[in-house]
Tab-separated table of C-alpha atoms and ligand atoms in Angstrom:
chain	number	residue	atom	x	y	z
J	1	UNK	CA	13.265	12.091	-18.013
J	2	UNK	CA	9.903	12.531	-17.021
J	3	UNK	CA	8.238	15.531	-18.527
J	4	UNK	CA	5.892	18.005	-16.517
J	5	UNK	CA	5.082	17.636	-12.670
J	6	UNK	CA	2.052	16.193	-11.521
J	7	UNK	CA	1.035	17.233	-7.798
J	8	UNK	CA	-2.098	16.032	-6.378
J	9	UNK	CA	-4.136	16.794	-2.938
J	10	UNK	CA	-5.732	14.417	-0.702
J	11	UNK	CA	-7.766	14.447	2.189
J	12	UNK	CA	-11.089	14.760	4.456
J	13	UNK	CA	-13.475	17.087	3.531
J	14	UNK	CA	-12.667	20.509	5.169
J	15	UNK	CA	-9.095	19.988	5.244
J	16	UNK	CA	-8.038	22.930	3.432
J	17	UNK	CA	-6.738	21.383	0.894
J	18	UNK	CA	-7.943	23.778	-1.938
J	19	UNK	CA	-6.975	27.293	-0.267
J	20	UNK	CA	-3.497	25.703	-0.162
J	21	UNK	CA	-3.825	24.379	-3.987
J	22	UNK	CA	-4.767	28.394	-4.946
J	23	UNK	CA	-1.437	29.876	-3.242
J	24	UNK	CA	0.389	26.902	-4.384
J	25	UNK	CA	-0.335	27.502	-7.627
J	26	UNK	CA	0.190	31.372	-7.529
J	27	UNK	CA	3.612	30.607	-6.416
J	28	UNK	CA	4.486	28.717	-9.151
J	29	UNK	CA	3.203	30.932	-11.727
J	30	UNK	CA	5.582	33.335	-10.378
J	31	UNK	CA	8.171	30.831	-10.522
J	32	UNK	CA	7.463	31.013	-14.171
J	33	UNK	CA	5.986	27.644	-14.488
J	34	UNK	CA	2.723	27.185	-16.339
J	35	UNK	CA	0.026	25.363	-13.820
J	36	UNK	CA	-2.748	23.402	-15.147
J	37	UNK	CA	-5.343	23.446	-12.270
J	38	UNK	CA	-8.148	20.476	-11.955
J	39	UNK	CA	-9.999	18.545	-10.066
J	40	UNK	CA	-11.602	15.336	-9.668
J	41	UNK	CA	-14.375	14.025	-10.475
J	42	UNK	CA	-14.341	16.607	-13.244
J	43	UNK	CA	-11.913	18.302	-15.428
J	44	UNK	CA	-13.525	17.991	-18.494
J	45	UNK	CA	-16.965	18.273	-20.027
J	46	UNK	CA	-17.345	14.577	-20.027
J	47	UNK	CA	-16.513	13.923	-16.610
J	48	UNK	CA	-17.953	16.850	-14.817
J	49	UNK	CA	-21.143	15.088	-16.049
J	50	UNK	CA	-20.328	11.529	-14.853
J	51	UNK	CA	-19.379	14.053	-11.658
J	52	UNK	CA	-23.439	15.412	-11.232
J	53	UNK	CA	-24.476	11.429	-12.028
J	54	UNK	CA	-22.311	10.870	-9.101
J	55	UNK	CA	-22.758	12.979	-6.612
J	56	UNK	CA	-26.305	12.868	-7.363
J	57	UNK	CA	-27.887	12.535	-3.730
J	58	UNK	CA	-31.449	11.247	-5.735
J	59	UNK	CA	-29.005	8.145	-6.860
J	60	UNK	CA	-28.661	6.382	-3.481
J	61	UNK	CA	-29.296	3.033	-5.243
J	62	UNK	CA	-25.664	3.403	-7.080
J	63	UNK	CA	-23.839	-0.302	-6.269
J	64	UNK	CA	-20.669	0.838	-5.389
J	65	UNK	CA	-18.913	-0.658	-8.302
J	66	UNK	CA	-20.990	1.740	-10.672
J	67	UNK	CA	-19.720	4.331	-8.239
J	68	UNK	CA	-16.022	2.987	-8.301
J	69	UNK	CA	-16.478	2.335	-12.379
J	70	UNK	CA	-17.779	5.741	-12.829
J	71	UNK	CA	-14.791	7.515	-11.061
J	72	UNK	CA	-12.463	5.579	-13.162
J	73	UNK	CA	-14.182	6.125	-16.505
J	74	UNK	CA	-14.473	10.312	-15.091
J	75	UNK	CA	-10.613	10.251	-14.383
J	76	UNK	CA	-9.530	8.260	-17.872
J	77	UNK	CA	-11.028	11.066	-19.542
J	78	UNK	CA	-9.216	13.480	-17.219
J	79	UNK	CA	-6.120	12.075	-17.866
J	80	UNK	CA	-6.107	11.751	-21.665
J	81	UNK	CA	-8.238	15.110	-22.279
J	82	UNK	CA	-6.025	17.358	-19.996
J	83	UNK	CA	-3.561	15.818	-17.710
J	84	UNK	CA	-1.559	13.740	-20.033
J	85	UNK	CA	-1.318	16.655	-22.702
J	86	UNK	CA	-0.216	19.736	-19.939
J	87	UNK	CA	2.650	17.478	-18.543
J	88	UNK	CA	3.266	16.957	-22.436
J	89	UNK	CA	3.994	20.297	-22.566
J	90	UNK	CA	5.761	20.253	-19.614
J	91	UNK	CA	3.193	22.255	-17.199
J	92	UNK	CA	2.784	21.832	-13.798
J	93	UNK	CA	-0.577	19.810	-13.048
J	94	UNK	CA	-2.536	20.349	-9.752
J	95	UNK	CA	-5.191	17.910	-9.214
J	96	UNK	CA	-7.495	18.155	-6.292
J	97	UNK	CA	-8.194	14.824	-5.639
J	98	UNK	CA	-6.654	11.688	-7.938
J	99	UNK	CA	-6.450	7.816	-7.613
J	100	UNK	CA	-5.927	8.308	-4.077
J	101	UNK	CA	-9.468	9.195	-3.182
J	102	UNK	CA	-11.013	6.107	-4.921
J	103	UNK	CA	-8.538	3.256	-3.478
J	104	UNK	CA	-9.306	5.522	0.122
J	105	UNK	CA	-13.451	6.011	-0.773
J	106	UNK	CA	-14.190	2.874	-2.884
J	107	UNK	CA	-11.931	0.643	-2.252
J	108	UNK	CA	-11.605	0.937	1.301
J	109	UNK	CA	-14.836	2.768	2.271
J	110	UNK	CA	-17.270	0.834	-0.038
J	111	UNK	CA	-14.744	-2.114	0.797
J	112	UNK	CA	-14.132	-2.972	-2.847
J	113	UNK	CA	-10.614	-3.769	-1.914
J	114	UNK	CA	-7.761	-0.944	-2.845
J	115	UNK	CA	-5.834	-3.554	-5.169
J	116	UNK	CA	-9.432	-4.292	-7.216
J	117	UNK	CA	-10.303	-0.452	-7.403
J	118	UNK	CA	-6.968	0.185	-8.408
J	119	UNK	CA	-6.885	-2.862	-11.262
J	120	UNK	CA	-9.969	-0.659	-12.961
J	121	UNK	CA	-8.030	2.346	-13.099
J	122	UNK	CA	-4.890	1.149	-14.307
J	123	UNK	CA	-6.089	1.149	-17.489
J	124	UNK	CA	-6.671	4.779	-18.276
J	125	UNK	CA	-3.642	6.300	-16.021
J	126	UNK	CA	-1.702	6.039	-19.277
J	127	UNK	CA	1.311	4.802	-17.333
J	128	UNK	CA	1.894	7.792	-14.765
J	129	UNK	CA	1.089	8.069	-11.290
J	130	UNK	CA	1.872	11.536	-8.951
J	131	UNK	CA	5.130	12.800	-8.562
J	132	UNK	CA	4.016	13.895	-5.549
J	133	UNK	CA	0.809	13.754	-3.321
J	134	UNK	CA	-0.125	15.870	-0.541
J	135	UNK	CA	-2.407	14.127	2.036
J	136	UNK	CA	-3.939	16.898	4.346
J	137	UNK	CA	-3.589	14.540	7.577
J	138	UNK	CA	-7.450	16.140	9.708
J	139	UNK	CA	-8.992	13.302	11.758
J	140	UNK	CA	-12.795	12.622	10.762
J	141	UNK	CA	-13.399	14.390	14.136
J	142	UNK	CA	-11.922	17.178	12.973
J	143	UNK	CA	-13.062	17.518	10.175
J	144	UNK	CA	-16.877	17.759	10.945
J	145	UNK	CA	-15.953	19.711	13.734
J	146	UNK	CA	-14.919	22.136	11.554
J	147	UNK	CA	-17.752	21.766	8.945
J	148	UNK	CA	-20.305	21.649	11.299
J	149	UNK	CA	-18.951	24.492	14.133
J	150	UNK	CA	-20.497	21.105	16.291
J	151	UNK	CA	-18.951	17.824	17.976
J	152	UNK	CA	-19.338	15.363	15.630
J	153	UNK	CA	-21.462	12.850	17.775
J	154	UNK	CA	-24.319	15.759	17.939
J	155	UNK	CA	-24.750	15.565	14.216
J	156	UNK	CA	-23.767	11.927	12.292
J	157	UNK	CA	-24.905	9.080	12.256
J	158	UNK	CA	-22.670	5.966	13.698
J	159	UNK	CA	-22.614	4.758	10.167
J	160	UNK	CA	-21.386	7.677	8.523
J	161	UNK	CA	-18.583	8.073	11.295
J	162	UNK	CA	-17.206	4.803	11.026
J	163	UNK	CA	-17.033	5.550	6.840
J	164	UNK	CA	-14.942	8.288	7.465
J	165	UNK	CA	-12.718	6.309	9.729
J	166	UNK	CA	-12.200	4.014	7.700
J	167	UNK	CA	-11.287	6.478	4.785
J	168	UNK	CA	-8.988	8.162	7.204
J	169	UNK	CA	-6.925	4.745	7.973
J	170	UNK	CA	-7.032	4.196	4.307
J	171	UNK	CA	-5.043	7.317	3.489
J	172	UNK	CA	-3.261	6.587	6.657
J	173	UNK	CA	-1.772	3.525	4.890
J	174	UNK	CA	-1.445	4.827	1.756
J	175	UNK	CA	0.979	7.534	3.312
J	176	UNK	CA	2.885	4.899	5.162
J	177	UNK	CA	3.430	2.225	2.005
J	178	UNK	CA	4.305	5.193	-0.826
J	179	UNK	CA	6.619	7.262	1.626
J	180	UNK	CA	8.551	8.608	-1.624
J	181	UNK	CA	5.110	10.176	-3.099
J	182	UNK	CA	2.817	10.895	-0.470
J	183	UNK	CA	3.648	13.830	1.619
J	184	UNK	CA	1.734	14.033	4.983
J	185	UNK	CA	0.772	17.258	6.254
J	186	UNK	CA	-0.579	18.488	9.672
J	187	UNK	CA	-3.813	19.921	8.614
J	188	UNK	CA	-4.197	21.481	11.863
J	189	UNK	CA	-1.138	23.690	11.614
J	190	UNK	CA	-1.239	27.336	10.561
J	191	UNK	CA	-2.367	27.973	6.707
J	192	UNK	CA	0.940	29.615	6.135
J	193	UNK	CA	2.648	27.173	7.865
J	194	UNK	CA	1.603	24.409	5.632
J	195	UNK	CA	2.021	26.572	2.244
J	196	UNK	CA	5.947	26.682	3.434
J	197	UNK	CA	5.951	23.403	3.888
J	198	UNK	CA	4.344	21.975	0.493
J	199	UNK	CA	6.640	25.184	-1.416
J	200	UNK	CA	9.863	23.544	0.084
J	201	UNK	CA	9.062	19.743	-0.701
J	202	UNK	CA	8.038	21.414	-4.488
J	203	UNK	CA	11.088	23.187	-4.785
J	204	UNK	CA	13.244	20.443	-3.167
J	205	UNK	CA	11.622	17.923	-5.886
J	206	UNK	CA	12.126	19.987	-8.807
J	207	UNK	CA	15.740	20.393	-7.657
J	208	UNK	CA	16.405	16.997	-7.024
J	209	UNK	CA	14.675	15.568	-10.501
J	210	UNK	CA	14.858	18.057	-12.594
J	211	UNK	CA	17.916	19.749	-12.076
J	212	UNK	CA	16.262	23.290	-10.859
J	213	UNK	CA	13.994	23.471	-14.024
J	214	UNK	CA	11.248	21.496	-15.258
G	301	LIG	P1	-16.166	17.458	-3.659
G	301	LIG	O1	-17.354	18.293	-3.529
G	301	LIG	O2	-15.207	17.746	-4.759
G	301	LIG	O3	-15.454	17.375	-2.249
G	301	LIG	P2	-14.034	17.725	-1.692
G	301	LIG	O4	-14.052	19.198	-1.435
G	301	LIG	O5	-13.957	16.920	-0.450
G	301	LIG	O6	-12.980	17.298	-2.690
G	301	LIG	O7	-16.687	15.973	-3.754
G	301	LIG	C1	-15.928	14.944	-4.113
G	301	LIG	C2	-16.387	13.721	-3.350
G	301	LIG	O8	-16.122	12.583	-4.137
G	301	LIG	C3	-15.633	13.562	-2.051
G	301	LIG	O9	-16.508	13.232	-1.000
G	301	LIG	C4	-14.726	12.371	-2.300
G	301	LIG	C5	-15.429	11.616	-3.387
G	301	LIG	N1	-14.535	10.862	-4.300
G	301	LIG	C6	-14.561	9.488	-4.274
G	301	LIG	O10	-15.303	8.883	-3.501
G	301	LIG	N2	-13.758	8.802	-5.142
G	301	LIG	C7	-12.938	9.420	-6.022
G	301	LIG	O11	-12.214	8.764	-6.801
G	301	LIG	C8	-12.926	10.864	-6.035
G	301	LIG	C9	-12.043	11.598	-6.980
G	301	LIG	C10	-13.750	11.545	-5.148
């Protein structure tokens, strides 16, 4: 059996995916599980500085597959420095972000191609991919909408607009071909509405894999 549970959370900026990820995790604490909460890029020393490299906004030069080769190497590290060894100990993992984000950014937003982006990742995954993902489903319009407090078409570019779109198709997709993983939510439902929600499908998995207990 597999040990541990690894959840990630996916989605637009804005989304709400990490108010969500706090209560989540506070109600599996008092569930008696013990959560490992992380992001990405980051989680560790090593790749919260290939995260600053990244997100740099001086390094506009970066080719995109020194951005897409960057996010792997940041998320290898992740993965053997702390997410491999919590689900080792059988912890719950909570991941803001995962492999998701770079076949949806790089691969299909920098159009690397999803199954190339995904073929330089393999590598450091060390054989395990979510048990379950939660894709906060907020249309790009939506999103800056609610960033912004503006309509979109005030404020961004064409350019930048169609990026997001095609980020949000991507995920789109990715929901549609991995139906047994990725768990869609309605991002524009209540907060409370969507904490049930992602509690149930938790509790539901851990029942239906684990037997009620991790
Ligand atoms: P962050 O400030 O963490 O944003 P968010 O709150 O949206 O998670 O920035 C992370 C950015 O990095 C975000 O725009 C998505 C991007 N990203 C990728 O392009 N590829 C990846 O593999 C990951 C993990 C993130």
């Amino acid at each position: 059996m597999k040990k541990g549970l690894f959840i990630t959370l996916e989605g637009m900026d804005g989304s709400g995916k990490t108010t969500q990820m706090q209560q989540l995790k506070h109600y599996l604490e008092h569930q008696g599980y013990t959560v490992c909460q992380t992001r990405e890029p980051g989680g560790t020393p090593i790749s919260e500085k290939i995260r600053s490299l990244i997100l740099d906004p001086e390094h506009q030069e970066m080719h995109p597959w020194t951005e897409a080769l960057l996010y792997a190497a940041a998320r290898a590290q992740h993965v053997a420095e702390v997410i491999q060894p919590a689900l080792q100990r059988e912890e719950v993992v909570l991941c803001d972000r995962f492999l998701d984000s770079s076949l949806a950014y790089q691969g299909v937003g920098r159009d690397l191609g999803m199954e190339e982006v995904y073929k330089i990742n393999e590598p450091g995954l060390m054989d395990r991919l979510p048990d379950i993902t939660f894709w906060f489903n907020l249309t790009p319009e939506e999103s800056f909408r609610r960033k912004s407090g503006r309509d979109p078409k005030d404020r961004l570019e064409q350019q930048n607009r169609q990026f997001y779109e095609k980020i949000y198709q991507s995920y789109r997709q990715l929901a549609e071909e991995n139906p047994q993983r990725i768990i869609t939510i309605d991002a524009t439902k209540s907060i409370p509405w969507i904490q049930k929600m992602m509690r149930c499908t938790v509790d539901h998995y851990i029942k239906a894999s684990y037997k009620g207990r991790l």
